[in-house]
């Protein structure tokens, strides 16, 4: 994977793993990008691979975030999306 595309691919995958309302998804993605930028600033010369390693597996990151949301609201959202799908 080319270096410049590695982070784009990571965040695209992370976005796909967030079946939640768009406002929550946008907020979390902004937070994750901020974490990546903070890491990059604290580690000048860090490669995209190092940034991705710092963020961790996108599935685990997404699951951790989804676990912080109100589960009843999340289930209603997912049902509605499936129904309207």
PDB file of N, CA, C and O in Angstrom:
ATOM      1  N   UNK A   1       0.863  -1.176   0.000  1.00  0.00           N
ATOM      2  CA  UNK A   1       0.000   0.000   0.000  1.00  0.00           C
ATOM      3  C   UNK A   1       0.902   1.229   0.000  1.00  0.00           C
ATOM      4  O   UNK A   1       1.873   1.295   0.722  1.00  0.00           O
ATOM      5  N   UNK A   2       0.599   2.167  -0.824  1.00  0.00           N
ATOM      6  CA  UNK A   2       1.429   3.363  -0.844  1.00  0.00           C
ATOM      7  C   UNK A   2       1.286   4.138   0.448  1.00  0.00           C
ATOM      8  O   UNK A   2       0.260   4.085   1.124  1.00  0.00           O
ATOM      9  N   UNK A   3       2.338   4.839   0.803  1.00  0.00           N
ATOM     10  CA  UNK A   3       2.397   5.512   2.100  1.00  0.00           C
ATOM     11  C   UNK A   3       1.284   6.540   2.274  1.00  0.00           C
ATOM     12  O   UNK A   3       0.659   6.598   3.319  1.00  0.00           O
ATOM     13  N   UNK A   4       1.034   7.352   1.256  1.00  0.00           N
ATOM     14  CA  UNK A   4       0.026   8.404   1.416  1.00  0.00           C
ATOM     15  C   UNK A   4      -1.381   7.834   1.500  1.00  0.00           C
ATOM     16  O   UNK A   4      -2.262   8.448   2.084  1.00  0.00           O
ATOM     17  N   UNK A   5      -1.594   6.667   0.948  1.00  0.00           N
ATOM     18  CA  UNK A   5      -2.921   6.074   0.960  1.00  0.00           C
ATOM     19  C   UNK A   5      -3.206   5.227   2.185  1.00  0.00           C
ATOM     20  O   UNK A   5      -4.351   4.871   2.438  1.00  0.00           O
ATOM     21  N   UNK A   6      -2.163   4.912   2.946  1.00  0.00           N
ATOM     22  CA  UNK A   6      -2.351   4.021   4.088  1.00  0.00           C
ATOM     23  C   UNK A   6      -3.284   4.609   5.142  1.00  0.00           C
ATOM     24  O   UNK A   6      -4.179   3.925   5.643  1.00  0.00           O
ATOM     25  N   UNK A   7      -3.104   5.874   5.464  1.00  0.00           N
ATOM     26  CA  UNK A   7      -3.986   6.513   6.453  1.00  0.00           C
ATOM     27  C   UNK A   7      -5.389   6.698   5.895  1.00  0.00           C
ATOM     28  O   UNK A   7      -6.373   6.503   6.614  1.00  0.00           O
ATOM     29  N   UNK A   8      -5.497   7.055   4.616  1.00  0.00           N
ATOM     30  CA  UNK A   8      -6.830   7.188   4.012  1.00  0.00           C
ATOM     31  C   UNK A   8      -7.572   5.859   4.079  1.00  0.00           C
ATOM     32  O   UNK A   8      -8.754   5.809   4.415  1.00  0.00           O
ATOM     33  N   UNK A   9      -6.868   4.796   3.759  1.00  0.00           N
ATOM     34  CA  UNK A   9      -7.472   3.464   3.805  1.00  0.00           C
ATOM     35  C   UNK A   9      -7.893   3.135   5.238  1.00  0.00           C
ATOM     36  O   UNK A   9      -8.991   2.606   5.457  1.00  0.00           O
ATOM     37  N   UNK A  10      -7.059   3.431   6.206  1.00  0.00           N
ATOM     38  CA  UNK A  10      -7.361   3.151   7.608  1.00  0.00           C
ATOM     39  C   UNK A  10      -8.642   3.876   8.028  1.00  0.00           C
ATOM     40  O   UNK A  10      -9.546   3.267   8.601  1.00  0.00           O
ATOM     41  N   UNK A  11      -8.714   5.169   7.732  1.00  0.00           N
ATOM     42  CA  UNK A  11      -9.886   5.938   8.160  1.00  0.00           C
ATOM     43  C   UNK A  11     -11.136   5.564   7.366  1.00  0.00           C
ATOM     44  O   UNK A  11     -12.238   5.610   7.902  1.00  0.00           O
ATOM     45  N   UNK A  12     -10.982   5.161   6.126  1.00  0.00           N
ATOM     46  CA  UNK A  12     -12.131   4.678   5.352  1.00  0.00           C
ATOM     47  C   UNK A  12     -12.666   3.396   5.985  1.00  0.00           C
ATOM     48  O   UNK A  12     -13.875   3.235   6.175  1.00  0.00           O
ATOM     49  N   UNK A  13     -11.748   2.502   6.347  1.00  0.00           N
ATOM     50  CA  UNK A  13     -12.152   1.250   6.985  1.00  0.00           C
ATOM     51  C   UNK A  13     -12.809   1.520   8.341  1.00  0.00           C
ATOM     52  O   UNK A  13     -13.843   0.924   8.673  1.00  0.00           O
ATOM     53  N   UNK A  14     -12.219   2.431   9.109  1.00  0.00           N
ATOM     54  CA  UNK A  14     -12.781   2.784  10.409  1.00  0.00           C
ATOM     55  C   UNK A  14     -14.198   3.321  10.241  1.00  0.00           C
ATOM     56  O   UNK A  14     -15.116   2.932  10.970  1.00  0.00           O
ATOM     57  N   UNK A  15     -14.414   4.169   9.255  1.00  0.00           N
ATOM     58  CA  UNK A  15     -15.743   4.731   8.991  1.00  0.00           C
ATOM     59  C   UNK A  15     -16.748   3.631   8.674  1.00  0.00           C
ATOM     60  O   UNK A  15     -17.882   3.647   9.145  1.00  0.00           O
ATOM     61  N   UNK A  16     -16.318   2.654   7.873  1.00  0.00           N
ATOM     62  CA  UNK A  16     -17.200   1.536   7.510  1.00  0.00           C
ATOM     63  C   UNK A  16     -17.605   0.698   8.719  1.00  0.00           C
ATOM     64  O   UNK A  16     -18.655   0.058   8.706  1.00  0.00           O
ATOM     65  N   UNK A  17     -16.785   0.708   9.742  1.00  0.00           N
ATOM     66  CA  UNK A  17     -17.022  -0.116  10.925  1.00  0.00           C
ATOM     67  C   UNK A  17     -17.845   0.589  11.992  1.00  0.00           C
ATOM     68  O   UNK A  17     -17.975   0.090  13.102  1.00  0.00           O
ATOM     69  N   UNK A  18     -18.399   1.748  11.654  1.00  0.00           N
ATOM     70  CA  UNK A  18     -19.161   2.535  12.624  1.00  0.00           C
ATOM     71  C   UNK A  18     -20.627   2.663  12.224  1.00  0.00           C
ATOM     72  O   UNK A  18     -21.058   3.686  11.694  1.00  0.00           O
ATOM     73  N   UNK A  19     -21.420   1.619  12.460  1.00  0.00           N
ATOM     74  CA  UNK A  19     -22.849   1.702  12.145  1.00  0.00           C
ATOM     75  C   UNK A  19     -23.585   2.472  13.249  1.00  0.00           C
ATOM     76  O   UNK A  19     -24.222   1.901  14.131  1.00  0.00           O
ATOM     77  N   UNK A  20     -23.428   3.785  13.195  1.00  0.00           N
ATOM     78  CA  UNK A  20     -24.029   4.646  14.215  1.00  0.00           C
ATOM     79  C   UNK A  20     -24.472   5.942  13.539  1.00  0.00           C
ATOM     80  O   UNK A  20     -24.115   6.190  12.386  1.00  0.00           O
ATOM     81  N   UNK A  21     -25.239   6.765  14.229  1.00  0.00           N
ATOM     82  CA  UNK A  21     -25.692   8.030  13.634  1.00  0.00           C
ATOM     83  C   UNK A  21     -24.509   8.864  13.135  1.00  0.00           C
ATOM     84  O   UNK A  21     -23.426   8.853  13.722  1.00  0.00           O
ATOM     85  N   UNK A  22     -24.730   9.568  12.046  1.00  0.00           N
ATOM     86  CA  UNK A  22     -23.648  10.315  11.396  1.00  0.00           C
ATOM     87  C   UNK A  22     -22.980  11.328  12.311  1.00  0.00           C
ATOM     88  O   UNK A  22     -21.775  11.522  12.232  1.00  0.00           O
ATOM     89  N   UNK A  23     -23.741  11.973  13.208  1.00  0.00           N
ATOM     90  CA  UNK A  23     -23.113  12.946  14.104  1.00  0.00           C
ATOM     91  C   UNK A  23     -22.109  12.262  15.025  1.00  0.00           C
ATOM     92  O   UNK A  23     -21.032  12.788  15.279  1.00  0.00           O
ATOM     93  N   UNK A  24     -22.442  11.067  15.512  1.00  0.00           N
ATOM     94  CA  UNK A  24     -21.520  10.313  16.358  1.00  0.00           C
ATOM     95  C   UNK A  24     -20.304   9.852  15.549  1.00  0.00           C
ATOM     96  O   UNK A  24     -19.172   9.916  16.018  1.00  0.00           O
ATOM     97  N   UNK A  25     -20.559   9.364  14.343  1.00  0.00           N
ATOM     98  CA  UNK A  25     -19.481   8.896  13.475  1.00  0.00           C
ATOM     99  C   UNK A  25     -18.518  10.033  13.167  1.00  0.00           C
ATOM    100  O   UNK A  25     -17.297   9.873  13.282  1.00  0.00           O
ATOM    101  N   UNK A  26     -19.050  11.185  12.789  1.00  0.00           N
ATOM    102  CA  UNK A  26     -18.185  12.340  12.470  1.00  0.00           C
ATOM    103  C   UNK A  26     -17.353  12.758  13.672  1.00  0.00           C
ATOM    104  O   UNK A  26     -16.160  13.033  13.548  1.00  0.00           O
ATOM    105  N   UNK A  27     -17.985  12.787  14.829  1.00  0.00           N
ATOM    106  CA  UNK A  27     -17.272  13.194  16.049  1.00  0.00           C
ATOM    107  C   UNK A  27     -16.136  12.221  16.353  1.00  0.00           C
ATOM    108  O   UNK A  27     -15.012  12.619  16.655  1.00  0.00           O
ATOM    109  N   UNK A  28     -16.434  10.917  16.270  1.00  0.00           N
ATOM    110  CA  UNK A  28     -15.393   9.939  16.571  1.00  0.00           C
ATOM    111  C   UNK A  28     -14.264   9.979  15.549  1.00  0.00           C
ATOM    112  O   UNK A  28     -13.086   9.914  15.914  1.00  0.00           O
ATOM    113  N   UNK A  29     -14.606  10.078  14.270  1.00  0.00           N
ATOM    114  CA  UNK A  29     -13.559  10.143  13.250  1.00  0.00           C
ATOM    115  C   UNK A  29     -12.688  11.377  13.435  1.00  0.00           C
ATOM    116  O   UNK A  29     -11.466  11.314  13.262  1.00  0.00           O
ATOM    117  N   UNK A  30     -13.283  12.499  13.801  1.00  0.00           N
ATOM    118  CA  UNK A  30     -12.505  13.712  14.074  1.00  0.00           C
ATOM    119  C   UNK A  30     -11.572  13.481  15.260  1.00  0.00           C
ATOM    120  O   UNK A  30     -10.399  13.893  15.228  1.00  0.00           O
ATOM    121  N   UNK A  31     -12.062  12.823  16.296  1.00  0.00           N
ATOM    122  CA  UNK A  31     -11.221  12.519  17.453  1.00  0.00           C
ATOM    123  C   UNK A  31     -10.068  11.591  17.070  1.00  0.00           C
ATOM    124  O   UNK A  31      -8.931  11.789  17.504  1.00  0.00           O
ATOM    125  N   UNK A  32     -10.354  10.582  16.265  1.00  0.00           N
ATOM    126  CA  UNK A  32      -9.309   9.636  15.849  1.00  0.00           C
ATOM    127  C   UNK A  32      -8.268  10.339  14.974  1.00  0.00           C
ATOM    128  O   UNK A  32      -7.067  10.098  15.117  1.00  0.00           O
ATOM    129  N   UNK A  33      -8.721  11.221  14.094  1.00  0.00           N
ATOM    130  CA  UNK A  33      -7.766  11.981  13.264  1.00  0.00           C
ATOM    131  C   UNK A  33      -6.909  12.905  14.129  1.00  0.00           C
ATOM    132  O   UNK A  33      -5.721  13.075  13.884  1.00  0.00           O
ATOM    133  N   UNK A  34      -7.529  13.476  15.144  1.00  0.00           N
ATOM    134  CA  UNK A  34      -6.782  14.331  16.076  1.00  0.00           C
ATOM    135  C   UNK A  34      -5.728  13.508  16.827  1.00  0.00           C
ATOM    136  O   UNK A  34      -4.606  13.966  17.024  1.00  0.00           O
ATOM    137  N   UNK A  35      -6.088  12.296  17.236  1.00  0.00           N
ATOM    138  CA  UNK A  35      -5.116  11.420  17.900  1.00  0.00           C
ATOM    139  C   UNK A  35      -3.950  11.110  16.967  1.00  0.00           C
ATOM    140  O   UNK A  35      -2.789  11.133  17.383  1.00  0.00           O
ATOM    141  N   UNK A  36      -4.259  10.837  15.704  1.00  0.00           N
ATOM    142  CA  UNK A  36      -3.207  10.552  14.726  1.00  0.00           C
ATOM    143  C   UNK A  36      -2.313  11.776  14.530  1.00  0.00           C
ATOM    144  O   UNK A  36      -1.084  11.656  14.484  1.00  0.00           O
ATOM    145  N   UNK A  37      -2.917  12.950  14.438  1.00  0.00           N
ATOM    146  CA  UNK A  37      -2.144  14.178  14.254  1.00  0.00           C
ATOM    147  C   UNK A  37      -1.292  14.481  15.481  1.00  0.00           C
ATOM    148  O   UNK A  37      -0.127  14.880  15.362  1.00  0.00           O
ATOM    149  N   UNK A  38      -1.842  14.296  16.667  1.00  0.00           N
ATOM    150  CA  UNK A  38      -1.070  14.501  17.894  1.00  0.00           C
ATOM    151  C   UNK A  38       0.128  13.555  17.944  1.00  0.00           C
ATOM    152  O   UNK A  38       1.229  13.951  18.343  1.00  0.00           O
ATOM    153  N   UNK A  39      -0.090  12.306  17.545  1.00  0.00           N
ATOM    154  CA  UNK A  39       1.023  11.346  17.510  1.00  0.00           C
ATOM    155  C   UNK A  39       2.080  11.806  16.510  1.00  0.00           C
ATOM    156  O   UNK A  39       3.270  11.778  16.801  1.00  0.00           O
ATOM    157  N   UNK A  40       1.629  12.239  15.338  1.00  0.00           N
ATOM    158  CA  UNK A  40       2.566  12.690  14.305  1.00  0.00           C
ATOM    159  C   UNK A  40       3.372  13.899  14.783  1.00  0.00           C
ATOM    160  O   UNK A  40       4.578  13.981  14.581  1.00  0.00           O
ATOM    161  N   UNK A  41       2.702  14.828  15.462  1.00  0.00           N
ATOM    162  CA  UNK A  41       3.398  16.011  15.968  1.00  0.00           C
ATOM    163  C   UNK A  41       4.390  15.656  17.068  1.00  0.00           C
ATOM    164  O   UNK A  41       5.451  16.269  17.171  1.00  0.00           O
ATOM    165  N   UNK A  42       4.046  14.683  17.889  1.00  0.00           N
ATOM    166  CA  UNK A  42       4.940  14.252  18.960  1.00  0.00           C
ATOM    167  C   UNK A  42       6.053  13.339  18.488  1.00  0.00           C
ATOM    168  O   UNK A  42       7.009  13.083  19.218  1.00  0.00           O
ATOM    169  N   UNK A  43       5.905  12.854  17.272  1.00  0.00           N
ATOM    170  CA  UNK A  43       6.885  11.930  16.687  1.00  0.00           C
ATOM    171  C   UNK A  43       7.205  12.357  15.263  1.00  0.00           C
ATOM    172  O   UNK A  43       6.800  11.695  14.304  1.00  0.00           O
ATOM    173  N   UNK A  44       7.914  13.483  15.125  1.00  0.00           N
ATOM    174  CA  UNK A  44       8.233  13.961  13.774  1.00  0.00           C
ATOM    175  C   UNK A  44       8.929  12.851  12.977  1.00  0.00           C
ATOM    176  O   UNK A  44       9.760  12.130  13.502  1.00  0.00           O
ATOM    177  N   UNK A  45       8.531  12.717  11.774  1.00  0.00           N
ATOM    178  CA  UNK A  45       9.118  11.676  10.933  1.00  0.00           C
ATOM    179  C   UNK A  45       8.424  10.339  11.056  1.00  0.00           C
ATOM    180  O   UNK A  45       8.841   9.362  10.428  1.00  0.00           O
ATOM    181  N   UNK A  46       7.369  10.266  11.854  1.00  0.00           N
ATOM    182  CA  UNK A  46       6.629   9.003  11.975  1.00  0.00           C
ATOM    183  C   UNK A  46       6.011   8.663  10.626  1.00  0.00           C
ATOM    184  O   UNK A  46       5.453   9.522   9.945  1.00  0.00           O
ATOM    185  N   UNK A  47       6.126   7.418  10.264  1.00  0.00           N
ATOM    186  CA  UNK A  47       5.552   6.971   8.988  1.00  0.00           C
ATOM    187  C   UNK A  47       4.058   6.711   9.168  1.00  0.00           C
ATOM    188  O   UNK A  47       3.574   6.525  10.293  1.00  0.00           O
ATOM    189  N   UNK A  48       3.327   6.675   8.065  1.00  0.00           N
ATOM    190  CA  UNK A  48       1.907   6.312   8.163  1.00  0.00           C
ATOM    191  C   UNK A  48       1.715   4.954   8.838  1.00  0.00           C
ATOM    192  O   UNK A  48       0.773   4.772   9.612  1.00  0.00           O
ATOM    193  N   UNK A  49       2.618   4.017   8.593  1.00  0.00           N
ATOM    194  CA  UNK A  49       2.518   2.699   9.235  1.00  0.00           C
ATOM    195  C   UNK A  49       2.650   2.812  10.739  1.00  0.00           C
ATOM    196  O   UNK A  49       1.957   2.102  11.488  1.00  0.00           O
ATOM    197  N   UNK A  50       3.509   3.679  11.206  1.00  0.00           N
ATOM    198  CA  UNK A  50       3.672   3.875  12.642  1.00  0.00           C
ATOM    199  C   UNK A  50       2.431   4.526  13.246  1.00  0.00           C
ATOM    200  O   UNK A  50       2.024   4.195  14.363  1.00  0.00           O
ATOM    201  N   UNK A  51       1.840   5.453  12.517  1.00  0.00           N
ATOM    202  CA  UNK A  51       0.616   6.103  12.996  1.00  0.00           C
ATOM    203  C   UNK A  51      -0.516   5.088  13.083  1.00  0.00           C
ATOM    204  O   UNK A  51      -1.245   5.032  14.075  1.00  0.00           O
ATOM    205  N   UNK A  52      -0.638   4.254  12.056  1.00  0.00           N
ATOM    206  CA  UNK A  52      -1.667   3.210  12.047  1.00  0.00           C
ATOM    207  C   UNK A  52      -1.435   2.239  13.206  1.00  0.00           C
ATOM    208  O   UNK A  52      -2.378   1.854  13.900  1.00  0.00           O
ATOM    209  N   UNK A  53      -0.179   1.876  13.442  1.00  0.00           N
ATOM    210  CA  UNK A  53       0.135   0.973  14.558  1.00  0.00           C
ATOM    211  C   UNK A  53      -0.241   1.621  15.888  1.00  0.00           C
ATOM    212  O   UNK A  53      -0.754   0.952  16.793  1.00  0.00           O
ATOM    213  N   UNK A  54      -0.003   2.919  16.012  1.00  0.00           N
ATOM    214  CA  UNK A  54      -0.363   3.639  17.235  1.00  0.00           C
ATOM    215  C   UNK A  54      -1.881   3.609  17.453  1.00  0.00           C
ATOM    216  O   UNK A  54      -2.347   3.371  18.564  1.00  0.00           O
ATOM    217  N   UNK A  55      -2.644   3.834  16.395  1.00  0.00           N
ATOM    218  CA  UNK A  55      -4.104   3.845  16.510  1.00  0.00           C
ATOM    219  C   UNK A  55      -4.651   2.457  16.805  1.00  0.00           C
ATOM    220  O   UNK A  55      -5.668   2.325  17.480  1.00  0.00           O
ATOM    221  N   UNK A  56      -4.013   1.441  16.286  1.00  0.00           N
ATOM    222  CA  UNK A  56      -4.448   0.071  16.529  1.00  0.00           C
ATOM    223  C   UNK A  56      -5.418  -0.430  15.483  1.00  0.00           C
ATOM    224  O   UNK A  56      -5.762   0.259  14.522  1.00  0.00           O
ATOM    225  N   UNK A  57      -5.860  -1.632  15.692  1.00  0.00           N
ATOM    226  CA  UNK A  57      -6.771  -2.287  14.770  1.00  0.00           C
ATOM    227  C   UNK A  57      -8.066  -1.479  14.652  1.00  0.00           C
ATOM    228  O   UNK A  57      -8.686  -1.159  15.670  1.00  0.00           O
ATOM    229  N   UNK A  58      -8.485  -1.140  13.435  1.00  0.00           N
ATOM    230  CA  UNK A  58      -9.704  -0.336  13.293  1.00  0.00           C
ATOM    231  C   UNK A  58     -10.948  -1.015  13.867  1.00  0.00           C
ATOM    232  O   UNK A  58     -11.829  -0.344  14.397  1.00  0.00           O
ATOM    233  N   UNK A  59     -11.009  -2.344  13.802  1.00  0.00           N
ATOM    234  CA  UNK A  59     -12.161  -3.050  14.373  1.00  0.00           C
ATOM    235  C   UNK A  59     -12.234  -2.841  15.881  1.00  0.00           C
ATOM    236  O   UNK A  59     -13.304  -2.602  16.435  1.00  0.00           O
ATOM    237  N   UNK A  60     -11.084  -2.940  16.532  1.00  0.00           N
ATOM    238  CA  UNK A  60     -11.052  -2.759  17.984  1.00  0.00           C
ATOM    239  C   UNK A  60     -11.359  -1.312  18.366  1.00  0.00           C
ATOM    240  O   UNK A  60     -12.073  -1.054  19.335  1.00  0.00           O
ATOM    241  N   UNK A  61     -10.813  -0.372  17.600  1.00  0.00           N
ATOM    242  CA  UNK A  61     -11.061   1.044  17.876  1.00  0.00           C
ATOM    243  C   UNK A  61     -12.545   1.365  17.705  1.00  0.00           C
ATOM    244  O   UNK A  61     -13.151   2.015  18.560  1.00  0.00           O
ATOM    245  N   UNK A  62     -13.140   0.876  16.618  1.00  0.00           N
ATOM    246  CA  UNK A  62     -14.567   1.111  16.371  1.00  0.00           C
ATOM    247  C   UNK A  62     -15.422   0.457  17.459  1.00  0.00           C
ATOM    248  O   UNK A  62     -16.355   1.078  17.984  1.00  0.00           O
ATOM    249  N   UNK A  63     -15.100  -0.774  17.816  1.00  0.00           N
ATOM    250  CA  UNK A  63     -15.881  -1.487  18.838  1.00  0.00           C
ATOM    251  C   UNK A  63     -15.805  -0.745  20.174  1.00  0.00           C
ATOM    252  O   UNK A  63     -16.811  -0.577  20.864  1.00  0.00           O
ATOM    253  N   UNK A  64     -14.618  -0.288  20.525  1.00  0.00           N
ATOM    254  CA  UNK A  64     -14.460   0.464  21.766  1.00  0.00           C
ATOM    255  C   UNK A  64     -15.323   1.715  21.777  1.00  0.00           C
ATOM    256  O   UNK A  64     -15.943   2.053  22.790  1.00  0.00           O
ATOM    257  N   UNK A  65     -15.372   2.408  20.644  1.00  0.00           N
ATOM    258  CA  UNK A  65     -16.198   3.607  20.564  1.00  0.00           C
ATOM    259  C   UNK A  65     -17.679   3.258  20.629  1.00  0.00           C
ATOM    260  O   UNK A  65     -18.442   3.878  21.373  1.00  0.00           O
ATOM    261  N   UNK A  66     -18.090   2.264  19.850  1.00  0.00           N
ATOM    262  CA  UNK A  66     -19.505   1.883  19.841  1.00  0.00           C
ATOM    263  C   UNK A  66     -19.975   1.459  21.229  1.00  0.00           C
ATOM    264  O   UNK A  66     -21.130   1.695  21.593  1.00  0.00           O
ATOM    265  N   UNK A  67     -19.078   0.866  22.001  1.00  0.00           N
ATOM    266  CA  UNK A  67     -19.431   0.458  23.361  1.00  0.00           C
ATOM    267  C   UNK A  67     -19.719   1.652  24.269  1.00  0.00           C
ATOM    268  O   UNK A  67     -20.376   1.498  25.291  1.00  0.00           O
ATOM    269  N   UNK A  68     -19.243   2.837  23.906  1.00  0.00           N
ATOM    270  CA  UNK A  68     -19.482   4.026  24.736  1.00  0.00           C
ATOM    271  C   UNK A  68     -20.834   4.670  24.441  1.00  0.00           C
ATOM    272  O   UNK A  68     -21.286   5.509  25.213  1.00  0.00           O
ATOM    273  N   UNK A  69     -21.440   4.297  23.324  1.00  0.00           N
ATOM    274  CA  UNK A  69     -22.724   4.892  22.944  1.00  0.00           C
ATOM    275  C   UNK A  69     -23.871   4.211  23.680  1.00  0.00           C
ATOM    276  O   UNK A  69     -23.758   3.063  24.119  1.00  0.00           O
ATOM    277  N   UNK A  70     -24.972   4.911  23.777  1.00  0.00           N
ATOM    278  CA  UNK A  70     -26.180   4.342  24.369  1.00  0.00           C
ATOM    279  C   UNK A  70     -26.625   3.169  23.494  1.00  0.00           C
ATOM    280  O   UNK A  70     -26.958   3.354  22.315  1.00  0.00           O
ATOM    281  N   UNK A  71     -26.602   1.982  24.055  1.00  0.00           N
ATOM    282  CA  UNK A  71     -26.854   0.773  23.271  1.00  0.00           C
ATOM    283  C   UNK A  71     -28.279   0.677  22.739  1.00  0.00           C
ATOM    284  O   UNK A  71     -28.487   0.191  21.634  1.00  0.00           O
ATOM    285  N   UNK A  72     -29.242   1.171  23.477  1.00  0.00           N
ATOM    286  CA  UNK A  72     -30.623   1.148  22.978  1.00  0.00           C
ATOM    287  C   UNK A  72     -30.777   2.047  21.759  1.00  0.00           C
ATOM    288  O   UNK A  72     -31.393   1.665  20.771  1.00  0.00           O
ATOM    289  N   UNK A  73     -30.214   3.234  21.839  1.00  0.00           N
ATOM    290  CA  UNK A  73     -30.270   4.158  20.697  1.00  0.00           C
ATOM    291  C   UNK A  73     -29.537   3.587  19.496  1.00  0.00           C
ATOM    292  O   UNK A  73     -29.990   3.709  18.359  1.00  0.00           O
ATOM    293  N   UNK A  74     -28.417   2.959  19.744  1.00  0.00           N
ATOM    294  CA  UNK A  74     -27.632   2.365  18.677  1.00  0.00           C
ATOM    295  C   UNK A  74     -28.401   1.239  17.993  1.00  0.00           C
ATOM    296  O   UNK A  74     -28.440   1.159  16.762  1.00  0.00           O
ATOM    297  N   UNK A  75     -29.057   0.396  18.772  1.00  0.00           N
ATOM    298  CA  UNK A  75     -29.851  -0.691  18.196  1.00  0.00           C
ATOM    299  C   UNK A  75     -31.019  -0.152  17.376  1.00  0.00           C
ATOM    300  O   UNK A  75     -31.319  -0.678  16.303  1.00  0.00           O
ATOM    301  N   UNK A  76     -31.697   0.888  17.877  1.00  0.00           N
ATOM    302  CA  UNK A  76     -32.796   1.502  17.111  1.00  0.00           C
ATOM    303  C   UNK A  76     -32.267   2.037  15.779  1.00  0.00           C
ATOM    304  O   UNK A  76     -32.897   1.846  14.734  1.00  0.00           O
ATOM    305  N   UNK A  77     -31.120   2.707  15.820  1.00  0.00           N
ATOM    306  CA  UNK A  77     -30.522   3.249  14.600  1.00  0.00           C
ATOM    307  C   UNK A  77     -30.226   2.121  13.617  1.00  0.00           C
ATOM    308  O   UNK A  77     -30.564   2.215  12.429  1.00  0.00           O
ATOM    309  N   UNK A  78     -29.598   1.056  14.095  1.00  0.00           N
ATOM    310  CA  UNK A  78     -29.222  -0.050  13.218  1.00  0.00           C
ATOM    311  C   UNK A  78     -30.442  -0.760  12.638  1.00  0.00           C
ATOM    312  O   UNK A  78     -30.445  -1.132  11.470  1.00  0.00           O
ATOM    313  N   UNK A  79     -31.488  -0.931  13.444  1.00  0.00           N
ATOM    314  CA  UNK A  79     -32.726  -1.534  12.940  1.00  0.00           C
ATOM    315  C   UNK A  79     -33.362  -0.682  11.847  1.00  0.00           C
ATOM    316  O   UNK A  79     -33.834  -1.165  10.837  1.00  0.00           O
ATOM    317  N   UNK A  80     -33.398   0.628  12.107  1.00  0.00           N
ATOM    318  CA  UNK A  80     -34.000   1.556  11.149  1.00  0.00           C
ATOM    319  C   UNK A  80     -33.221   1.524   9.836  1.00  0.00           C
ATOM    320  O   UNK A  80     -33.810   1.484   8.762  1.00  0.00           O
ATOM    321  N   UNK A  81     -31.877   1.501   9.911  1.00  0.00           N
ATOM    322  CA  UNK A  81     -31.054   1.453   8.705  1.00  0.00           C
ATOM    323  C   UNK A  81     -31.301   0.161   7.934  1.00  0.00           C
ATOM    324  O   UNK A  81     -31.370   0.161   6.716  1.00  0.00           O
ATOM    325  N   UNK A  82     -31.412  -0.935   8.676  1.00  0.00           N
ATOM    326  CA  UNK A  82     -31.648  -2.233   8.038  1.00  0.00           C
ATOM    327  C   UNK A  82     -33.014  -2.252   7.352  1.00  0.00           C
ATOM    328  O   UNK A  82     -33.159  -2.724   6.226  1.00  0.00           O
ATOM    329  N   UNK A  83     -34.025  -1.673   8.017  1.00  0.00           N
ATOM    330  CA  UNK A  83     -35.371  -1.630   7.488  1.00  0.00           C
ATOM    331  C   UNK A  83     -35.451  -0.738   6.248  1.00  0.00           C
ATOM    332  O   UNK A  83     -36.057  -1.098   5.248  1.00  0.00           O
ATOM    333  N   UNK A  84     -34.802   0.432   6.326  1.00  0.00           N
ATOM    334  CA  UNK A  84     -34.846   1.372   5.212  1.00  0.00           C
ATOM    335  C   UNK A  84     -33.846   1.031   4.132  1.00  0.00           C
ATOM    336  O   UNK A  84     -33.982   1.491   3.003  1.00  0.00           O
ATOM    337  N   UNK A  85     -32.816   0.255   4.514  1.00  0.00           N
ATOM    338  CA  UNK A  85     -31.686  -0.166   3.716  1.00  0.00           C
ATOM    339  C   UNK A  85     -31.827  -0.203   2.292  1.00  0.00           C
ATOM    340  O   UNK A  85     -31.248  -0.043   1.388  1.00  0.00           O
TER     341      UNK A  85
END
